[in-house]
mmCIF file of C-alpha atoms in Angstrom:
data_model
loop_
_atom_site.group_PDB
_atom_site.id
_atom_site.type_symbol
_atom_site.label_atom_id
_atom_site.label_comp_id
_atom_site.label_asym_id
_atom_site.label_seq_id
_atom_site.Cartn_x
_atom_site.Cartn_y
_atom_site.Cartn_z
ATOM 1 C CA UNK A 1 -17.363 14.537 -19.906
ATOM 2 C CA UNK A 2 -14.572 13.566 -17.348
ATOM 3 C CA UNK A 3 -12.876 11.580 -20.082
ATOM 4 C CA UNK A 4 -11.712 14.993 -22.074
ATOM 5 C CA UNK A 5 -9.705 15.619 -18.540
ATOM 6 C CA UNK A 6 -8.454 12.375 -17.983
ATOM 7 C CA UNK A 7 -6.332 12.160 -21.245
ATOM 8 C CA UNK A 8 -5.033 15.712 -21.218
ATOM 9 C CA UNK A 9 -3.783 14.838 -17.779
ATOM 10 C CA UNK A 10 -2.196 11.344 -18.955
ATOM 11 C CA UNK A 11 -0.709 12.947 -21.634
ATOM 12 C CA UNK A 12 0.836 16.142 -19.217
ATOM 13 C CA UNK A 13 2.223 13.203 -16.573
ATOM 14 C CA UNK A 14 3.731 10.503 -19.583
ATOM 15 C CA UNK A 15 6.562 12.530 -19.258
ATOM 16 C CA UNK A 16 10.463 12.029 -17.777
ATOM 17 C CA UNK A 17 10.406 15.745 -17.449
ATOM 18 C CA UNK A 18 7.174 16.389 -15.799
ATOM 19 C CA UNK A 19 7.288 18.523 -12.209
ATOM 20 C CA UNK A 20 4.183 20.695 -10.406
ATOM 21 C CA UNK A 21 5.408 23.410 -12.607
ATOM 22 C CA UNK A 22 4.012 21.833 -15.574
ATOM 23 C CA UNK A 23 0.750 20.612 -13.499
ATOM 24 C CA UNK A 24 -0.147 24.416 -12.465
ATOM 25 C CA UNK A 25 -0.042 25.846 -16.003
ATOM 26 C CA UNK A 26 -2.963 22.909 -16.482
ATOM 27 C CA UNK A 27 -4.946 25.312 -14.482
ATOM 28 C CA UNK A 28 -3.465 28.896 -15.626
ATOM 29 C CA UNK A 29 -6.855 29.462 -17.664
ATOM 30 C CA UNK A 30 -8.851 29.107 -14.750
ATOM 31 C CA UNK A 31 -8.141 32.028 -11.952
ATOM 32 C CA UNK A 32 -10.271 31.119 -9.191
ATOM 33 C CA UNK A 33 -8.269 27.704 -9.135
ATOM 34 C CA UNK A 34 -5.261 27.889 -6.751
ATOM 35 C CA UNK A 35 -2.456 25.532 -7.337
ATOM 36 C CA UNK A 36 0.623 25.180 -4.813
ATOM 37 C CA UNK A 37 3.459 23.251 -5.431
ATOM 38 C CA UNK A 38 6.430 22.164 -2.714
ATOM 39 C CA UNK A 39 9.567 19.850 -3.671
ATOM 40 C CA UNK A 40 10.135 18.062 -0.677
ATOM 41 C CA UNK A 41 13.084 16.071 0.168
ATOM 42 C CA UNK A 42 13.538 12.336 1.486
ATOM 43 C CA UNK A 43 15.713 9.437 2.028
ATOM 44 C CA UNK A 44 15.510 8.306 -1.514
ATOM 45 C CA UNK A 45 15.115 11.331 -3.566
ATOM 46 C CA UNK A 46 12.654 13.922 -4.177
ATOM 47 C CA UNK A 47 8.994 14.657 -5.122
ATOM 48 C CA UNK A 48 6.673 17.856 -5.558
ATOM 49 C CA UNK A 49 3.369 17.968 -3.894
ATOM 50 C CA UNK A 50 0.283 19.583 -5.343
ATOM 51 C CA UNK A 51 -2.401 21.070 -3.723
ATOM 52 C CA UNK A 52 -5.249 22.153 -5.684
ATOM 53 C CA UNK A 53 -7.939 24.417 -4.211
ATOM 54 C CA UNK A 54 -11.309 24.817 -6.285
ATOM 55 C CA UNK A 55 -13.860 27.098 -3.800
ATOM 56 C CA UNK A 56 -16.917 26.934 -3.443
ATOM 57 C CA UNK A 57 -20.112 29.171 -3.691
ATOM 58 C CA UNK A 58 -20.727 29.166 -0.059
ATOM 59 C CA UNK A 59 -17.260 27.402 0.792
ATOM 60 C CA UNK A 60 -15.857 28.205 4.675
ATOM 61 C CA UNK A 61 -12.603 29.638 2.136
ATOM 62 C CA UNK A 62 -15.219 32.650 0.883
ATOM 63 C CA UNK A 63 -16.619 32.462 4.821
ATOM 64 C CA UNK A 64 -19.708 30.219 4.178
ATOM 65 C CA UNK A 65 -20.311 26.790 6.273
ATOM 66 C CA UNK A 66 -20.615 24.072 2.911
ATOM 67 C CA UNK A 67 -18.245 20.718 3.707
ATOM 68 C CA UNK A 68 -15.234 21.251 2.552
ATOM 69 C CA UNK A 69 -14.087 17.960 0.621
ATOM 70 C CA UNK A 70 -10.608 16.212 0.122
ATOM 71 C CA UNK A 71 -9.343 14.735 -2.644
ATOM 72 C CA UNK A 72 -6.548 12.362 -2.416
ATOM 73 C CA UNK A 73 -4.188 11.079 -5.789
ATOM 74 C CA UNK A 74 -1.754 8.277 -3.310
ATOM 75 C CA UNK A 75 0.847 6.632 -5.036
ATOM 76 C CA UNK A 76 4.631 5.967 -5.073
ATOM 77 C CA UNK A 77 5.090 7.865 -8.353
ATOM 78 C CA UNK A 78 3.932 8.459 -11.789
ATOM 79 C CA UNK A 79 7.396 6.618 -13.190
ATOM 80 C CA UNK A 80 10.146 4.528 -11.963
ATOM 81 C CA UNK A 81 12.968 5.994 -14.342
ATOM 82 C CA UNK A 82 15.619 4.785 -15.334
ATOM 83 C CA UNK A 83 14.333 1.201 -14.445
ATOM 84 C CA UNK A 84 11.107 1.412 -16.333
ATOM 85 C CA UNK A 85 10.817 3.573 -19.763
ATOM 86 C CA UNK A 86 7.022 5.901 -19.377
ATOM 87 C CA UNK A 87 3.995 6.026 -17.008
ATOM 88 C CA UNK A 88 3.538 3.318 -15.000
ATOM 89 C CA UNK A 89 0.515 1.861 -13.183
ATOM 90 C CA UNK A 90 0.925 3.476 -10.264
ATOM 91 C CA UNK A 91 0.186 6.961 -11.925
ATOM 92 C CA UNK A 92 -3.153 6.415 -11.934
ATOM 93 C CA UNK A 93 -4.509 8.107 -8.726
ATOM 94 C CA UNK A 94 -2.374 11.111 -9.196
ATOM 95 C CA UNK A 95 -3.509 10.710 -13.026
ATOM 96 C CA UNK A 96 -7.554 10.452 -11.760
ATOM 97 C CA UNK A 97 -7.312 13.592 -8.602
ATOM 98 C CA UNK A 98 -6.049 16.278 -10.959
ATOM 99 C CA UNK A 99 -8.655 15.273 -14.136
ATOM 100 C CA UNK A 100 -11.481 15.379 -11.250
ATOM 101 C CA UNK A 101 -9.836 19.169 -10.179
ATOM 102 C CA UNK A 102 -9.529 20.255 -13.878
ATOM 103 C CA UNK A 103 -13.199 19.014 -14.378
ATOM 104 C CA UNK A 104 -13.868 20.751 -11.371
ATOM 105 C CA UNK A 105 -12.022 23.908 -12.759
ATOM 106 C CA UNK A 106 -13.839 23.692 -16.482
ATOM 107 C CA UNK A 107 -17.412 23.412 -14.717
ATOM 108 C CA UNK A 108 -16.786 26.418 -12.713
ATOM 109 C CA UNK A 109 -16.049 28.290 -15.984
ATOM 110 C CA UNK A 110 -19.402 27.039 -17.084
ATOM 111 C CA UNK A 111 -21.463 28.235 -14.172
ATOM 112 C CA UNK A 112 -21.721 24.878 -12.435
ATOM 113 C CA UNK A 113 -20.054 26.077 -8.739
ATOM 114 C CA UNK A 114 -20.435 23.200 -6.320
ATOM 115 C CA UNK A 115 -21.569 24.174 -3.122
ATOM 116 C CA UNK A 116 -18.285 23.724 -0.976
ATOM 117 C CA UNK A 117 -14.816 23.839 -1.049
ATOM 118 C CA UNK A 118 -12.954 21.361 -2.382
ATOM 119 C CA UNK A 119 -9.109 20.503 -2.079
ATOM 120 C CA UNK A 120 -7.239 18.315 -4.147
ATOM 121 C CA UNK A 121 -3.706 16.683 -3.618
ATOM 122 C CA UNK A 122 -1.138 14.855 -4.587
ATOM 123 C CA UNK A 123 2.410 13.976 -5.599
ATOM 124 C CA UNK A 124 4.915 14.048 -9.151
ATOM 125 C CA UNK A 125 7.878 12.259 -9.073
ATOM 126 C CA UNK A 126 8.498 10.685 -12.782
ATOM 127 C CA UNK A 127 11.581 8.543 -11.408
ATOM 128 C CA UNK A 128 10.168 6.868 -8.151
ATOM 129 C CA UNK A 129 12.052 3.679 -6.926
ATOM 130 C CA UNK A 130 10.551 0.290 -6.907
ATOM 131 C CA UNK A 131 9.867 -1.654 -4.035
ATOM 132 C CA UNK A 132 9.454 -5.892 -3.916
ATOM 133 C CA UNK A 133 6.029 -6.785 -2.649
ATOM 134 C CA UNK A 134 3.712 -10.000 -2.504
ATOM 135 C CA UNK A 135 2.286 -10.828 -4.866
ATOM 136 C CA UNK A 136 3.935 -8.411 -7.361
ATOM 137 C CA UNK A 137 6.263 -5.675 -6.959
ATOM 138 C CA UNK A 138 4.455 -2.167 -6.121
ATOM 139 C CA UNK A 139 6.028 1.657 -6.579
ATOM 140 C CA UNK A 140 8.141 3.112 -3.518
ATOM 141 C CA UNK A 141 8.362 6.527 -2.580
ATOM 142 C CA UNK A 142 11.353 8.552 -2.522
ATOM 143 C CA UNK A 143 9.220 10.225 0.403
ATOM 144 C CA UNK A 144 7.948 8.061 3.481
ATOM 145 C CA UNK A 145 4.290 7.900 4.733
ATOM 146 C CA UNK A 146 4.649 10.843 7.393
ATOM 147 C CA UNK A 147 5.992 13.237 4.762
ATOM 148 C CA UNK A 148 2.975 12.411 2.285
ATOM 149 C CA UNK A 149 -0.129 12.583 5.175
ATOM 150 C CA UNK A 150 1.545 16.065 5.953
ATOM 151 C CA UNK A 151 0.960 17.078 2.640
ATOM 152 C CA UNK A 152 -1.840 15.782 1.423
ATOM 153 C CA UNK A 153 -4.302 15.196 4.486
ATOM 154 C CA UNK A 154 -4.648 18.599 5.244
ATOM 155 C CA UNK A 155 -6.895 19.766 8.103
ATOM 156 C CA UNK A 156 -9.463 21.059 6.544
ATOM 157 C CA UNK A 157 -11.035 18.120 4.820
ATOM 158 C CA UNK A 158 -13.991 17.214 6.395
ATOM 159 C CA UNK A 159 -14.349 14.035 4.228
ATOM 160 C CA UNK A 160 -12.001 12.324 2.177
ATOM 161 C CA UNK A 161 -11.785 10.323 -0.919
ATOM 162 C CA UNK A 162 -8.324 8.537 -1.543
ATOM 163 C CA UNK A 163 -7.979 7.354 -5.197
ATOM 164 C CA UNK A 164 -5.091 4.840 -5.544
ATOM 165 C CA UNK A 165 -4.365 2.545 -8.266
ATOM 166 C CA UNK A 166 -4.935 -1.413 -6.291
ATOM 167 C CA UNK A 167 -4.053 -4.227 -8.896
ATOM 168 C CA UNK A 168 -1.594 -5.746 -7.434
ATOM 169 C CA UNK A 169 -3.542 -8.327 -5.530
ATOM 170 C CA UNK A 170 -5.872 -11.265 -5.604
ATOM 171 C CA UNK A 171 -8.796 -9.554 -3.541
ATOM 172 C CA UNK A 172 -10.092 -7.658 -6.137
ATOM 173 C CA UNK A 173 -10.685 -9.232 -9.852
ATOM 174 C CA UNK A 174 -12.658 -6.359 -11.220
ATOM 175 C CA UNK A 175 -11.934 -4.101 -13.898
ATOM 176 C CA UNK A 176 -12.646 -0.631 -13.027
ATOM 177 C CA UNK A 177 -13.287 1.018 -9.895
ATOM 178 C CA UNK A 178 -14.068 -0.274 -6.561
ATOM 179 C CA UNK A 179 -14.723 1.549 -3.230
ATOM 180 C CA UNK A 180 -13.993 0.568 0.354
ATOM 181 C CA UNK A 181 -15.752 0.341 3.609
ATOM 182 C CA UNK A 182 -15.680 3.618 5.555
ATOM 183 C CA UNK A 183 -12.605 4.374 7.891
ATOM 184 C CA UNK A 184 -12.653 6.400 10.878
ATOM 185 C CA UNK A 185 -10.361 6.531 13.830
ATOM 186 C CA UNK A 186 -9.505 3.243 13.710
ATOM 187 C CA UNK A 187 -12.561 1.427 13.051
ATOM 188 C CA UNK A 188 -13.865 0.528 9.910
ATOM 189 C CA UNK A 189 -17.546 0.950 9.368
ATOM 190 C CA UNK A 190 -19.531 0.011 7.137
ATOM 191 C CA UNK A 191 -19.969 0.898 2.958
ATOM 192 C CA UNK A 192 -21.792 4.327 3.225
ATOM 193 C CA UNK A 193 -25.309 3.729 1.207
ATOM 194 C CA UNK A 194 -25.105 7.031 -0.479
ATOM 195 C CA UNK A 195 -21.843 6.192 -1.843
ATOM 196 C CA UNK A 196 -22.940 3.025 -3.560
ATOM 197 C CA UNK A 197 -25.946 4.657 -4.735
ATOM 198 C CA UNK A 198 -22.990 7.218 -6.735
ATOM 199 C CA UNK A 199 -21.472 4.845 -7.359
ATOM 200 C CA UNK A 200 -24.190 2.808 -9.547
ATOM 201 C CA UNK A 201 -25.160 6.245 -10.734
ATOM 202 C CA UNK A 202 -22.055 7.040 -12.263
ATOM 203 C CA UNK A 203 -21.146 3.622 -13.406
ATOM 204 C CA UNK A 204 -24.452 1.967 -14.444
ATOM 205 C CA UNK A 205 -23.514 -1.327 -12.990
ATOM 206 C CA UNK A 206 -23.568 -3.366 -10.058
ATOM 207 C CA UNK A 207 -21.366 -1.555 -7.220
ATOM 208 C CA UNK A 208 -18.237 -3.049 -6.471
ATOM 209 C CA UNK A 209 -16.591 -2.858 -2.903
ATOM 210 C CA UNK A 210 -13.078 -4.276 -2.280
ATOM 211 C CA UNK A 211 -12.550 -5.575 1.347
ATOM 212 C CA UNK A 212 -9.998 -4.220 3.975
ATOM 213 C CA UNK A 213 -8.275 -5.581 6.527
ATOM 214 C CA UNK A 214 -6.732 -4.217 9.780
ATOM 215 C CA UNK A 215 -3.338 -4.185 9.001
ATOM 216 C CA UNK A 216 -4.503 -1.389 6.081
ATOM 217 C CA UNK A 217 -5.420 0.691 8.204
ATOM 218 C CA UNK A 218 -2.537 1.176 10.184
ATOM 219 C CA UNK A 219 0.343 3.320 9.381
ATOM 220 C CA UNK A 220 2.967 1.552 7.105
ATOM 221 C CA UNK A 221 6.486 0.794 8.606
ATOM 222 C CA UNK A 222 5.066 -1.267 11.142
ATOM 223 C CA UNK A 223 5.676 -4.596 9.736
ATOM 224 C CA UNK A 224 2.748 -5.436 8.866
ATOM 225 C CA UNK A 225 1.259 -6.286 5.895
ATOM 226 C CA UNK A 226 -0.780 -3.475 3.485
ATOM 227 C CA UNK A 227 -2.839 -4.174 0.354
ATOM 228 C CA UNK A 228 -1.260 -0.844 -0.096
ATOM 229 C CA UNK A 229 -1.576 2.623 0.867
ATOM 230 C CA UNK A 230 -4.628 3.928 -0.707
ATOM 231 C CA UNK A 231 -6.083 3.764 3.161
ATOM 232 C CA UNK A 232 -2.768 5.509 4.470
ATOM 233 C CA UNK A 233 -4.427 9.135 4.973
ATOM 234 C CA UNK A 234 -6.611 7.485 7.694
ATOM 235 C CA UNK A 235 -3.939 7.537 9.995
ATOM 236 C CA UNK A 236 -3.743 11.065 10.096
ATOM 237 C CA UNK A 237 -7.034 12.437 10.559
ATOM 238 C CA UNK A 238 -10.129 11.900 12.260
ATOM 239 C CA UNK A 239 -12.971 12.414 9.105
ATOM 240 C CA UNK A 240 -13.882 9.932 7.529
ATOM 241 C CA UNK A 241 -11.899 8.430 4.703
ATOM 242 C CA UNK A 242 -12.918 6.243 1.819
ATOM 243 C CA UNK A 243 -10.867 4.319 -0.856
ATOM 244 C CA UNK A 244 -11.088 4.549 -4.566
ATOM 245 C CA UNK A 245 -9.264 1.816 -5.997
ATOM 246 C CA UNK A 246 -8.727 1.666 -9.927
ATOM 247 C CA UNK A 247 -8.988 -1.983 -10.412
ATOM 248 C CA UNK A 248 -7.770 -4.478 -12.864
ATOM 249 C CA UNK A 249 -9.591 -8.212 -13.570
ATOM 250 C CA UNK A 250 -5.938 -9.344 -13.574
ATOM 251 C CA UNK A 251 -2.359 -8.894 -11.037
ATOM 252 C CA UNK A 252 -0.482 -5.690 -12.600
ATOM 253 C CA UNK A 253 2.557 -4.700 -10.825
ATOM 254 C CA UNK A 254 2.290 -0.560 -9.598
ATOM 255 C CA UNK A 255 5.734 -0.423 -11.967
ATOM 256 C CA UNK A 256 3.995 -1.680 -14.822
ATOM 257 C CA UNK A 257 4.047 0.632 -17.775
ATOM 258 C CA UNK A 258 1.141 0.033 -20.438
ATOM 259 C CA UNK A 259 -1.324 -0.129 -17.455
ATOM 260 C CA UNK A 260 -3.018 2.777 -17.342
ATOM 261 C CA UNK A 261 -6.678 2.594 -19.107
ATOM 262 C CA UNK A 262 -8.298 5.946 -19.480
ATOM 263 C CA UNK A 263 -11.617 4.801 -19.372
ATOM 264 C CA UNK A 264 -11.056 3.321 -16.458
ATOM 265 C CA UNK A 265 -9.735 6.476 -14.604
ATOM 266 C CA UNK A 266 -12.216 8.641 -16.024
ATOM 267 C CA UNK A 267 -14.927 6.359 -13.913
ATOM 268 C CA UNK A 268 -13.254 7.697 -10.776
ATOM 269 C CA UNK A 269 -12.634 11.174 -11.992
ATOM 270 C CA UNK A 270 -16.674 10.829 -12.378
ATOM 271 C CA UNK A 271 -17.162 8.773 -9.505
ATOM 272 C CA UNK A 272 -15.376 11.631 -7.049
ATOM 273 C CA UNK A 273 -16.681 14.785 -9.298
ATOM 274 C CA UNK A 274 -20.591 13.551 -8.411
ATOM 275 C CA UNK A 275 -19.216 12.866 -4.672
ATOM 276 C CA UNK A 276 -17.740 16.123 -4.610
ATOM 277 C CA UNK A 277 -21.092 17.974 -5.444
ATOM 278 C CA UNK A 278 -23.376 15.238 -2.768
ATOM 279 C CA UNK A 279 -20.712 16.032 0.256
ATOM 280 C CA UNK A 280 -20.330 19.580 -0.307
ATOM 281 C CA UNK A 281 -24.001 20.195 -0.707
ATOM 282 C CA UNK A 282 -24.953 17.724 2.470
ATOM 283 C CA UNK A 283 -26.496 15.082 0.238
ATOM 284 C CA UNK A 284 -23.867 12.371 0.614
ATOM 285 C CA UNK A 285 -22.530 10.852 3.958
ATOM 286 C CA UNK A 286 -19.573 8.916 4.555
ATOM 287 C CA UNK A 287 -20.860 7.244 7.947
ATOM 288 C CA UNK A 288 -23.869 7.547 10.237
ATOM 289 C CA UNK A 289 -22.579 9.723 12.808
ATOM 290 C CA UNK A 290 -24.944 8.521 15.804
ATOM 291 C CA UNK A 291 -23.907 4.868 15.023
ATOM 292 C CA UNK A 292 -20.716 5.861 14.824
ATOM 293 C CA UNK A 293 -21.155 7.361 18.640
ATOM 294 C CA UNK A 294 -22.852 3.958 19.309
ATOM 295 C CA UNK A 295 -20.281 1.576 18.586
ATOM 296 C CA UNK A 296 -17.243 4.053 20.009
ATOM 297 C CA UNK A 297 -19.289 4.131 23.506
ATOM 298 C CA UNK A 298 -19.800 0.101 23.420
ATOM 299 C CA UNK A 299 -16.186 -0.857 22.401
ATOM 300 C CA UNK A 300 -13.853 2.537 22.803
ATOM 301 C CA UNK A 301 -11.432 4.498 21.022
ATOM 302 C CA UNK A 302 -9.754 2.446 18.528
ATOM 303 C CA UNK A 303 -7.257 5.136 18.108
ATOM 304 C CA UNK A 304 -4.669 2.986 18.335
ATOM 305 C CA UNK A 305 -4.497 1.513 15.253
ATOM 306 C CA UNK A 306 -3.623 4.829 13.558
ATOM 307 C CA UNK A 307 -0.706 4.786 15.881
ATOM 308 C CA UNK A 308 2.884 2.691 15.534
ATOM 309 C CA UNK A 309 1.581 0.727 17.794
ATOM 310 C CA UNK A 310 3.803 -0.751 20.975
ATOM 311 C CA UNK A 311 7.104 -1.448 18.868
ATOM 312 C CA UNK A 312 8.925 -1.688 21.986
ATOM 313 C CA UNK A 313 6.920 -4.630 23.443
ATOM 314 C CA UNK A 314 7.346 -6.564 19.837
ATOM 315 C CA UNK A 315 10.887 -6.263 19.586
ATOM 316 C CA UNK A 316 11.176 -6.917 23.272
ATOM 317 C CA UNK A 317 9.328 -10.357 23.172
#
């Protein structure tokens, strides 16, 4: 049961004095868990990033050849202190990645060892600034978008799920969990099959996609507009990344405090444990590679649109 993880998490990060310190003894129990933790400093404070490796039986970490599989908790921060008093909305993806790598953790313990690697990360920061935003106001980072992809895309991910709270919009008027289309190197493809069938496994409803635009898909700080940055780790990689958006039915703002529903975040923690097992055992695909080769050869690289872009030409016109 995912939901077990889910609250002992929410109740470890509803804290003003919560760091990666207190995130690693989480996992002190479980020794072949390895949990890293780096304050790193930017323009408008600080924040420590967690990386959480769980290996695998036959994992390319223990010298085997299983998938290794990414994780991704993105969000501005877990609170917005001194502005806002507790958790706030925003928590949720970091909230969701570290239940799923606990879960992860307790199954090993149990004899249930997925098949390949999997890495988990993401970011603490209990006093995050806000930041205004159509149509309500979202979570800042005291770190920019360059600083997070460098510490939570991490090479090795073959495949990655980004799990990001997304209520603050009109797009999506769902309660629960939603996935994305597929993005890869610019383009964005279509919603992998496998993951919808997960997704109605795990959910026993209807799967629910949420659409994305072009503009989310390129890097922030370019002007344009983003339904937010749960697609942000596809600018810095070429696998294939998909989004895991906990959903509301209503607009919350990513400051709201109140907002977080565990049921609702223990459907992704299941959602990306079951995806976890399918990718790292070669059940699950994230695109169809020879389409993928199809539709690069007909149109190109659309590597540009994990790029800035031509600022220069913009300002200069």
């Amino acid at each position: 049961m995912a939901l077990q993880q889910t609250i002992t998490v929410l109740n470890a990060l509803d804290s003003a004095y919560v760091n990666g310190e207190q995130v690693r003894q989480l996992f002190a129990e479980y020794s072949a868990v390895n949990v890293e933790v780096r304050k790193v400093e930017g323009e408008k404070g600080s924040t420590e990033f967690v990386k959480i490796t769980i290996p695998g039986s036959k994992g390319k970490l223990g010298g085997g050849s299983a998938p290794t599989f990414g994780i991704v908790g993105r969000l501005g921060g877990i609170g917005a202190r001194p502005s806002r008093t507790g958790i706030v909305s925003d928590a949720d993806g970091a909230v969701a990645a570290i239940a799923s790598a606990l879960k992860l953790a307790d199954m090993q313990t149990k004899g249930d060892v997925l098949t390949g690697d999997v890495l988990v990360t993401t970011h603490i920061c209990p006093d995050a600034p806000t930041l205004p935003h159509e149509p309500v106001d979202f979570m800042d980072s005291p770190v920019d978008i360059l600083q997070m992809n460098e510490q939570e895309v991490l090479p090795e991910m073959e495949a990655i799920l980004s799990i990001d709270t997304t209520k603050g919009n009109r797009v999506v008027n769902h309660k629960g969990i939603a996935i994305s289309p597929t993005v890869k190197e610019g383009y964005i493809l279509r919603v992998s099959e496998d993951l919808l069938r997960i997704k109605e496994m795990t959910t026993g409803q209807f799967p629910v996609t949420f659409p994305v635009t072009t503009q989310d898909i390129t890097p922030y700080g370019n002007g344009l507009y983003h339904i937010n940055s749960i697609l942000q780790p596809a600018v810095a990689t070429a696998a294939p990344v998909v989004g895991l958006a906990i959903t509301a039915q209503s607009m919350v703002p990513g400051c709201g405090t109140g907002a977080s529903h565990e049921v609702d975040i223990a459907q992704a923690v299941r959602f990306a444990i079951e995806t976890a097992k399918e990718v790292t055992q070669g059940t699950c695909s994230f695109y169809n590679e020879e389409e993928f080769a199809l539709i690069s050869g007909l149109y190109g690289s659309m590597k540009v649109l994990q790029t800035m872009g031509n600022l220069a030409s913009v300002a200069g016109s």
